[in-house]
PDB file of C-alpha atoms in Angstrom:
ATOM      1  CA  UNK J   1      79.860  98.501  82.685  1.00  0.00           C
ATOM      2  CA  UNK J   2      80.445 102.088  81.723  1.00  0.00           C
ATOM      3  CA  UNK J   3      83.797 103.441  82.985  1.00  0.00           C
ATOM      4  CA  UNK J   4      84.581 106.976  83.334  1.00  0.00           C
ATOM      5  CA  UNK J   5      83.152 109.527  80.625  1.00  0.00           C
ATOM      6  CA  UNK J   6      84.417 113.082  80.292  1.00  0.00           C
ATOM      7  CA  UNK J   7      83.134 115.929  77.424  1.00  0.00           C
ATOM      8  CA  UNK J   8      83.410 117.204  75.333  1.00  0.00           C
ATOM      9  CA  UNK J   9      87.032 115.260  74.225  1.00  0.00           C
ATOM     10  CA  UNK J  10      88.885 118.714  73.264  1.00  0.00           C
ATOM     11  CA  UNK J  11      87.953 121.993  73.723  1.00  0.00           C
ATOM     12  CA  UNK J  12      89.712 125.659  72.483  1.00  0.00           C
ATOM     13  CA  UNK J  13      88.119 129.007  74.658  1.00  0.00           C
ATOM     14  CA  UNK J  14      89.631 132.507  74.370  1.00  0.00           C
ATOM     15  CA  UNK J  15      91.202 133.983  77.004  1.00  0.00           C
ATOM     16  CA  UNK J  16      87.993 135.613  79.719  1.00  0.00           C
ATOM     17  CA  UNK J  17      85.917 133.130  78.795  1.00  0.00           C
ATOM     18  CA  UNK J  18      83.933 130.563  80.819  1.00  0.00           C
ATOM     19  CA  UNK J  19      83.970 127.048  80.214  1.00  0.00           C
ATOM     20  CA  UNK J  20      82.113 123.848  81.438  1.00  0.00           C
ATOM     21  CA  UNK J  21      83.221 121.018  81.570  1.00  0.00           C
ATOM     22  CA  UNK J  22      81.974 117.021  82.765  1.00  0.00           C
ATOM     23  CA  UNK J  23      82.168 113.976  84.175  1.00  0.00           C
ATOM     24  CA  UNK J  24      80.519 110.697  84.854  1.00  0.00           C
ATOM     25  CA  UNK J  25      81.597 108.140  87.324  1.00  0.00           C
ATOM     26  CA  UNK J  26      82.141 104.453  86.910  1.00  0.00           C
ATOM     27  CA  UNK J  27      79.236 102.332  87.740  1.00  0.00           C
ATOM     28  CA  UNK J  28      78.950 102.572  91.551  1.00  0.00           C
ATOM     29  CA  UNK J  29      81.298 105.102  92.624  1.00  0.00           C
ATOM     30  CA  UNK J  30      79.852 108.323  94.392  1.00  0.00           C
ATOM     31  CA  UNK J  31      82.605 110.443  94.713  1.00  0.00           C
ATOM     32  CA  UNK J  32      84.704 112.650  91.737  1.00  0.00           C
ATOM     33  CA  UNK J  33      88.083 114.243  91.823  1.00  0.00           C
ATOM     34  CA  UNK J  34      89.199 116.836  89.510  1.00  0.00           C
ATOM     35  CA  UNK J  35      92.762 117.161  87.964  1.00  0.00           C
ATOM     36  CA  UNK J  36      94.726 119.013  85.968  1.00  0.00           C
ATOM     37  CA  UNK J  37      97.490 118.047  83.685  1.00  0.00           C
ATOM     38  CA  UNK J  38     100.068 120.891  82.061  1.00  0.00           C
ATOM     39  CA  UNK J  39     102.093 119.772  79.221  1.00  0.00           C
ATOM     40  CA  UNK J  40     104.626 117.580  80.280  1.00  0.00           C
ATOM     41  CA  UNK J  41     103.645 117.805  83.927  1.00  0.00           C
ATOM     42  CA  UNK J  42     101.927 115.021  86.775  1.00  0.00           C
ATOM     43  CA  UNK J  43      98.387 115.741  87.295  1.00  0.00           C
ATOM     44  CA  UNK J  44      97.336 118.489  90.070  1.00  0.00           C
ATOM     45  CA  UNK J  45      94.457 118.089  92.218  1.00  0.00           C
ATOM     46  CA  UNK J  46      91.880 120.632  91.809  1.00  0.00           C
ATOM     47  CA  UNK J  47      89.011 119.542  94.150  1.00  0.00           C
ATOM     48  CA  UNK J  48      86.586 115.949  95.281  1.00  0.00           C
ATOM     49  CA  UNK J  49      83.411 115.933  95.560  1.00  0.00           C
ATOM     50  CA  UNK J  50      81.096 113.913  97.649  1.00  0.00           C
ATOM     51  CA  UNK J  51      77.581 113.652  98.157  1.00  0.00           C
ATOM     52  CA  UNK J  52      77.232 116.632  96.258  1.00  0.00           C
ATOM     53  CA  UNK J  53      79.616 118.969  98.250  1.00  0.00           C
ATOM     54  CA  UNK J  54      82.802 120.249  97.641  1.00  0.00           C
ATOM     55  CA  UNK J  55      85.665 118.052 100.026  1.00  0.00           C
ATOM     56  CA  UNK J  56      88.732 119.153  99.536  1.00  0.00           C
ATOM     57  CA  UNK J  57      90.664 121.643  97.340  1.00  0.00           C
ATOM     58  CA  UNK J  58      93.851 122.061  95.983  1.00  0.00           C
ATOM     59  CA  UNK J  59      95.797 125.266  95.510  1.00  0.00           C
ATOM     60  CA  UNK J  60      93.628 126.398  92.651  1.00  0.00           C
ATOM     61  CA  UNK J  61      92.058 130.282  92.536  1.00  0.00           C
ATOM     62  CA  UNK J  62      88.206 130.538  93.048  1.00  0.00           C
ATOM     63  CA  UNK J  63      88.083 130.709  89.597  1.00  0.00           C
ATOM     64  CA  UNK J  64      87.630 127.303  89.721  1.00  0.00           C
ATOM     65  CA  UNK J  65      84.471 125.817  90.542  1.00  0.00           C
ATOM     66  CA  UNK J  66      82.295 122.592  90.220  1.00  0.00           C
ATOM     67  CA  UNK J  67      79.515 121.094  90.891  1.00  0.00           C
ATOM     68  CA  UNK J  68      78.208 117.424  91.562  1.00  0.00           C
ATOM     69  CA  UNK J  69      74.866 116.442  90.778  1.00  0.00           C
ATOM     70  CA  UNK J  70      72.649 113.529  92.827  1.00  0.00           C
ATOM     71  CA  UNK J  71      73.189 111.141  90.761  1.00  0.00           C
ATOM     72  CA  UNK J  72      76.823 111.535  91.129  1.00  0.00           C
ATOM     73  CA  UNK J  73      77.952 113.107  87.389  1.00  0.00           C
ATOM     74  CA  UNK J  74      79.725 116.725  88.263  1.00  0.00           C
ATOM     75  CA  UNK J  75      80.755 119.324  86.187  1.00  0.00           C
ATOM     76  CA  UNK J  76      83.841 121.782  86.740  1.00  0.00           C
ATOM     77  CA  UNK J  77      83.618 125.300  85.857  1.00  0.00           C
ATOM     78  CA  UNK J  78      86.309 127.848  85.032  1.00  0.00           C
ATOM     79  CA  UNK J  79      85.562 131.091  84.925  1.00  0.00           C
ATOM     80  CA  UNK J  80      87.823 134.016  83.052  1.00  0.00           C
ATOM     81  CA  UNK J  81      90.012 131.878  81.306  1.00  0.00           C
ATOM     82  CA  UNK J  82      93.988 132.518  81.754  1.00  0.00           C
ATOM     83  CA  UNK J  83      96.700 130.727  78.563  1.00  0.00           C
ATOM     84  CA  UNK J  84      97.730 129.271  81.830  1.00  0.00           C
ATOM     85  CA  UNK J  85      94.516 127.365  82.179  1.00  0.00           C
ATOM     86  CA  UNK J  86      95.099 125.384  78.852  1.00  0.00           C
ATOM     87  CA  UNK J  87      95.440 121.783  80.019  1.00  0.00           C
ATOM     88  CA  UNK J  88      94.204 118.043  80.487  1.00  0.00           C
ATOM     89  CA  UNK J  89      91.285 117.859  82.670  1.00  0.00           C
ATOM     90  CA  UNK J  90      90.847 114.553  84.370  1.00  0.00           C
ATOM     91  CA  UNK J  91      88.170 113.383  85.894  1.00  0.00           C
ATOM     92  CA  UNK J  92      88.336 110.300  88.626  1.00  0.00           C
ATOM     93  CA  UNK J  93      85.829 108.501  90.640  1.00  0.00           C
ATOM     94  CA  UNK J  94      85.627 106.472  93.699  1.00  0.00           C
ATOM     95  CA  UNK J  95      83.981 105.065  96.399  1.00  0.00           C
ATOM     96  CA  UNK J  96      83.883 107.805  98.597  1.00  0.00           C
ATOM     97  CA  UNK J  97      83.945 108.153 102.697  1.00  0.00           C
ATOM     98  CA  UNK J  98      86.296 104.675 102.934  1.00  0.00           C
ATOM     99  CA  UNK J  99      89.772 106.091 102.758  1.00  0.00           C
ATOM    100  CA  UNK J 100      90.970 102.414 103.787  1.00  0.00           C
ATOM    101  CA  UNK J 101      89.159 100.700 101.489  1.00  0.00           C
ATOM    102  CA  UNK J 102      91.761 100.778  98.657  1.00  0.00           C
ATOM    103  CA  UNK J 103      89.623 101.527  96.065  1.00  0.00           C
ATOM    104  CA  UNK J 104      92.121 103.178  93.495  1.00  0.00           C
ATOM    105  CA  UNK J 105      90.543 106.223  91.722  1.00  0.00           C
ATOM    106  CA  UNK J 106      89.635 105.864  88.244  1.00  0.00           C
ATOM    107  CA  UNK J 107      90.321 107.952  85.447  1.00  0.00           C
ATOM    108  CA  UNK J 108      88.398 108.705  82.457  1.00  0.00           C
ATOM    109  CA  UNK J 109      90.207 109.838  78.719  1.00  0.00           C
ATOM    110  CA  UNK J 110      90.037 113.858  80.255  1.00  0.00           C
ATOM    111  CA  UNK J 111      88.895 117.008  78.129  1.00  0.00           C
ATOM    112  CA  UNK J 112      91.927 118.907  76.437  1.00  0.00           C
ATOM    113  CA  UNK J 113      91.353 122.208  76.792  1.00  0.00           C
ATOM    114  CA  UNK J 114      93.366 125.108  74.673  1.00  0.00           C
ATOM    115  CA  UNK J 115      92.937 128.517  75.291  1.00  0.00           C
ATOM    116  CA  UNK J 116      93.985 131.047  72.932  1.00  0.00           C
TER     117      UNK J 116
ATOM    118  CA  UNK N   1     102.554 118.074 102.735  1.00  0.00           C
ATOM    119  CA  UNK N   2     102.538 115.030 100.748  1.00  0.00           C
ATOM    120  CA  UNK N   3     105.398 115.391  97.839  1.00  0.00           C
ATOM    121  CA  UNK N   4     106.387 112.888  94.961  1.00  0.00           C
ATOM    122  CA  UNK N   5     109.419 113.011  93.003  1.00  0.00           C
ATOM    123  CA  UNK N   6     110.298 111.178  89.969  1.00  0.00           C
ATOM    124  CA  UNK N   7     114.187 111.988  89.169  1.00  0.00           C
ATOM    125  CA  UNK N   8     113.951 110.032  85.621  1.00  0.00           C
ATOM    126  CA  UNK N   9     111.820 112.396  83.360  1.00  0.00           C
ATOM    127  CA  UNK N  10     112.742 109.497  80.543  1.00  0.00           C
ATOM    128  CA  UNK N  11     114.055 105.793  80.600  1.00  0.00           C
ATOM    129  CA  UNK N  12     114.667 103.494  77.494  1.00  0.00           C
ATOM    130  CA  UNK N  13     115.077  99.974  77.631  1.00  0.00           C
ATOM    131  CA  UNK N  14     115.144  96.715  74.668  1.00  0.00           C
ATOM    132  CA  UNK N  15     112.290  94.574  74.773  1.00  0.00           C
ATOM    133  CA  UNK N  16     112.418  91.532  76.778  1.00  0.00           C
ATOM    134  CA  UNK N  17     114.604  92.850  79.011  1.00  0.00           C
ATOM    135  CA  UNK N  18     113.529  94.633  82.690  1.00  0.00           C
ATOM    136  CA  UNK N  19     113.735  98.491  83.588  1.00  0.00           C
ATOM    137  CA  UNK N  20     113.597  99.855  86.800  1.00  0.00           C
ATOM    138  CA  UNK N  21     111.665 103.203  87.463  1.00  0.00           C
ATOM    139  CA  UNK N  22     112.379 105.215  90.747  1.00  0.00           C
ATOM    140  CA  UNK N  23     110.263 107.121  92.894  1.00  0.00           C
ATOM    141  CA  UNK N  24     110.479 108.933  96.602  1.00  0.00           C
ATOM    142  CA  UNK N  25     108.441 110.205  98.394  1.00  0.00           C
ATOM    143  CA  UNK N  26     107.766 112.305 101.115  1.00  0.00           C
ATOM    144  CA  UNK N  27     104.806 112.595 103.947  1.00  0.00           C
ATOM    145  CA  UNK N  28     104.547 113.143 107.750  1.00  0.00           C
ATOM    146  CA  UNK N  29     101.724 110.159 107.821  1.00  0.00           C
ATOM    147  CA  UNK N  30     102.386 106.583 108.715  1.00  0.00           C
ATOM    148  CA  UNK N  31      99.467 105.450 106.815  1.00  0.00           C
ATOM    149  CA  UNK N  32      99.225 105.869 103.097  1.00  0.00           C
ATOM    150  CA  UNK N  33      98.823 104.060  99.795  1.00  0.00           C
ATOM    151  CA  UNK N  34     101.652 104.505  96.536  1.00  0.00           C
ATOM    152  CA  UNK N  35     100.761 104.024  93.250  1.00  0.00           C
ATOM    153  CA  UNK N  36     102.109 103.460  89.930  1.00  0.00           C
ATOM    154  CA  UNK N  37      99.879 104.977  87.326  1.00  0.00           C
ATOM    155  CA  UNK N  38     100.399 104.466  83.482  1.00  0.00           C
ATOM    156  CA  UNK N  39      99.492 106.799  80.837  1.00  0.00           C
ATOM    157  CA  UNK N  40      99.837 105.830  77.118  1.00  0.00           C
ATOM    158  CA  UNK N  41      99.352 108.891  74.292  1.00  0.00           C
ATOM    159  CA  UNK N  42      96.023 108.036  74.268  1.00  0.00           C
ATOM    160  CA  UNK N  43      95.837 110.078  77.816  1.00  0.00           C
ATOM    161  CA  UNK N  44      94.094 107.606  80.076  1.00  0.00           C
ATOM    162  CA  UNK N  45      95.743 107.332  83.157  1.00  0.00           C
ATOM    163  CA  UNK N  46      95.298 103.557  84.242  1.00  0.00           C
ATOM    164  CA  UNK N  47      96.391 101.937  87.420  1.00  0.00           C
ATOM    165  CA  UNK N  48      99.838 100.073  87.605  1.00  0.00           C
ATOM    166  CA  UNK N  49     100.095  98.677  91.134  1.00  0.00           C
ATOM    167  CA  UNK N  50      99.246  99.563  94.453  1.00  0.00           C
ATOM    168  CA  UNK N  51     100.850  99.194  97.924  1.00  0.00           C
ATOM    169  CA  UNK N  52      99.373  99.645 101.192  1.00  0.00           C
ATOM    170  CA  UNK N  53     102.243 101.225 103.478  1.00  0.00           C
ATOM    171  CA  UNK N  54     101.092  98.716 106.784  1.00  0.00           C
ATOM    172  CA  UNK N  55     101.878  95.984 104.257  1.00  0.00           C
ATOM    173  CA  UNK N  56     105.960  95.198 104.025  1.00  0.00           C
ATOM    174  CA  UNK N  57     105.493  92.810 101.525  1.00  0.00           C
ATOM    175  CA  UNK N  58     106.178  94.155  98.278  1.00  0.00           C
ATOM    176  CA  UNK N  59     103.393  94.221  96.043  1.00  0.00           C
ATOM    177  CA  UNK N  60     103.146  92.370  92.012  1.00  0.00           C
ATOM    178  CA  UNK N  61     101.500  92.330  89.358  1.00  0.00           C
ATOM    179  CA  UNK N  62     102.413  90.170  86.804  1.00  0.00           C
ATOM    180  CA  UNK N  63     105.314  91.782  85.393  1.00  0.00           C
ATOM    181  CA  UNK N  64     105.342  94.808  87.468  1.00  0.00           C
ATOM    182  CA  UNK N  65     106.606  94.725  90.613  1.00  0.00           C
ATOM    183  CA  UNK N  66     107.804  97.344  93.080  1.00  0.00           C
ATOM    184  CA  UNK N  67     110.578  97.613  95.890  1.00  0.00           C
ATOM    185  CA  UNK N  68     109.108  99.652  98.633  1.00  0.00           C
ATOM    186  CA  UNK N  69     111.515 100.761 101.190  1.00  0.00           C
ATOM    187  CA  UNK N  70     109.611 102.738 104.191  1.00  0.00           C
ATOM    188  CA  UNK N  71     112.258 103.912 105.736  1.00  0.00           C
ATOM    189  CA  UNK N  72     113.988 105.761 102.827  1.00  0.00           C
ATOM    190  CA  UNK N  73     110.493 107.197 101.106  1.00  0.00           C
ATOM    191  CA  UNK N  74     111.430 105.290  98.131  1.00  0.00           C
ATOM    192  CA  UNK N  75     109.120 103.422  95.959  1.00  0.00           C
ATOM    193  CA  UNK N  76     110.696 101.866  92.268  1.00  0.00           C
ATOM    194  CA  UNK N  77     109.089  99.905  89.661  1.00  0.00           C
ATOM    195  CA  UNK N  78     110.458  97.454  87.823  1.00  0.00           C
ATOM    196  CA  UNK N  79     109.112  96.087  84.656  1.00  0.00           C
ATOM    197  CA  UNK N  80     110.317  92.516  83.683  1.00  0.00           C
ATOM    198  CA  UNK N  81     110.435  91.351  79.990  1.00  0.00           C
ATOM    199  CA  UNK N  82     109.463  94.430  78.832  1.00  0.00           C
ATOM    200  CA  UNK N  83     106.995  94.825  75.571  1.00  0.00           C
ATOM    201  CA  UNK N  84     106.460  97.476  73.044  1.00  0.00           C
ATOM    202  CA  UNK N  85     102.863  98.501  74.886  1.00  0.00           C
ATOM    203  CA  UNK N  86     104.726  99.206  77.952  1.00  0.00           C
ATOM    204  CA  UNK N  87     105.684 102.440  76.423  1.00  0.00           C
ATOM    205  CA  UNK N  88     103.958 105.113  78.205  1.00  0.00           C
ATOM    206  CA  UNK N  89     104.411 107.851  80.778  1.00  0.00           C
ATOM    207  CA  UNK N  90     104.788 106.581  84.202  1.00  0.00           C
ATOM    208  CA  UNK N  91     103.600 108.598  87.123  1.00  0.00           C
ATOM    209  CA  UNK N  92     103.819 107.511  90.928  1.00  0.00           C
ATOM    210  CA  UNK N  93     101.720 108.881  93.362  1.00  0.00           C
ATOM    211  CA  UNK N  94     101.083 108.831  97.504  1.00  0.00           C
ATOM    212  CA  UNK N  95      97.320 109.246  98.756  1.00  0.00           C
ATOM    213  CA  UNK N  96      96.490 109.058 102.515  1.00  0.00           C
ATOM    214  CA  UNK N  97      94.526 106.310 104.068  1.00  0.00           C
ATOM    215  CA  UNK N  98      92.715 108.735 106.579  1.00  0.00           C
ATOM    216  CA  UNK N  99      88.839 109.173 105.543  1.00  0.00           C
ATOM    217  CA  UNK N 100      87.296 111.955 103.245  1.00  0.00           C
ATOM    218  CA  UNK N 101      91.713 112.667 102.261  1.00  0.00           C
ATOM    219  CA  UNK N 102      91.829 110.691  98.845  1.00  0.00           C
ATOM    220  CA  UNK N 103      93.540 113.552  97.203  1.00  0.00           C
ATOM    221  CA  UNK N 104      96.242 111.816  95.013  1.00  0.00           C
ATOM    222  CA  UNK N 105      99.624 113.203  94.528  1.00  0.00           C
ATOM    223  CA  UNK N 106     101.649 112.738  91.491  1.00  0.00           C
ATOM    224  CA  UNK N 107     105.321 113.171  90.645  1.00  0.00           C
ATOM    225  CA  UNK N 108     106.140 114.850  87.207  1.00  0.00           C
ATOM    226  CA  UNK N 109     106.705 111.342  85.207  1.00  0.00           C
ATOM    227  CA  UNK N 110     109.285 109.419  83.504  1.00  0.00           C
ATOM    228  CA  UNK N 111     108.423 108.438  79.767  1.00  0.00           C
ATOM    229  CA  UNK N 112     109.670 105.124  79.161  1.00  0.00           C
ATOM    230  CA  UNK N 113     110.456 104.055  75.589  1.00  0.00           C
ATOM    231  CA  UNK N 114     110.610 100.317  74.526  1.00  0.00           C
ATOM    232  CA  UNK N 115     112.929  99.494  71.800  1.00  0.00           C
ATOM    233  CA  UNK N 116     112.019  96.652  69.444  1.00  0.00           C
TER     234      UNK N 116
END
């Protein structure tokens, strides 16, 4: 049973540019959470999605945009690329819609991104 | 708002012997989850141990066990006979219970190093 995937693994963008990146779920799960990790730093929450829409956001600028597909993968999208923006991306899945279920969120190995 | 804080950024402690990580917290809910997430250098972030808030039994997990006071926000980890793998970053984080709110919150991490 597949866990989490994320790609690409690392990534290096120059500042303005647009970048892609994305995520598979574990076996089962329906529902993906973006994060993102500074240097040093806990992980920020960027935005969930759930049956293909867009959840709940963090404090994160428009710039910042995803995408989740039907069968469940989703991409997140920055747009105009800041040195601020360099980071880990996580990606976690759940079971979505069952917020007393327990079901912890899993992580996948993210996508270090560098922009120079 | 839902805020974690982590006032160790590192701990050290000998093998075999037990450390103690702290954690508080801070939400307006009465009805949340706490986690202890690990994440070694090889960036995935894997689950520690949960607690349920409703639940006043502290939670374990084999070595790991945490000390959940309500009432003070505060939510440590200890680690008992402590091994070389255990050396990781350590980040605790709050999510709410209420459905379609599984936005996790993280505090900024201790990094605990195990000394043979």
């Amino acid at each position: 049973d597949a866990g989490v995937t994320q790609s690409p693994t690392h990534l290096i963008k120059t500042r303005g540019q647009q970048v892609t990146l994305r995520c598979s779920p574990k076996s089962g799960h329906d529902t993906v959470s973006w994060y993102q990790q500074a240097l040093g730093q806990g992980p920020q929450f960027i935005f969930q999605y759930y049956e293909e829409e867009e959840r709940q956001r963090g404090n994160f600028p428009d710039r910042f945009s995803g995408h989740q597909f039907p069968n469940y993968s989703s991409e997140l999208n920055v747009n105009a690329l800041l040195l601020g923006d360099s980071a880990l991306y996580l990606c976690a899945s759940s079971l979505g819609g069952c917020g007393r279920c327990g079901d912890e969120q899993y992580f996948g190995p993210g996508t270090r991104l560098t922009v120079t | 708002a839902q805020t974690v804080t982590q006032s160790q950024p590192e701990m050290s402690v000998q093998e075999a012997e037990t450390v103690t990580l702290s954690c508080t917290y801070d939400t307006s809910e009465s009805d949340y989850y706490l986690f202890w997430y690990k994440q070694p250098p090889s960036r995935q972030m894997i689950l520690v141990i949960r607690q349920e808030a409703y639940k006043q039994q502290n939670a374990t997990e084999n070595r790991f066990s945490v000390n959940f006071q309500k009432a003070a926000k505060s939510f440590s980890l200890k680690i008992s006979d402590s091994q070389l793998g255990d050396a990781a970053m350590y980040f605790c984080a709050s999510r709410l219970t209420q459905g379609g709110s599984e936005k996790l919150v993280f505090g900024k991490g201790t990094k605990l190093t195990v000394n043979p």
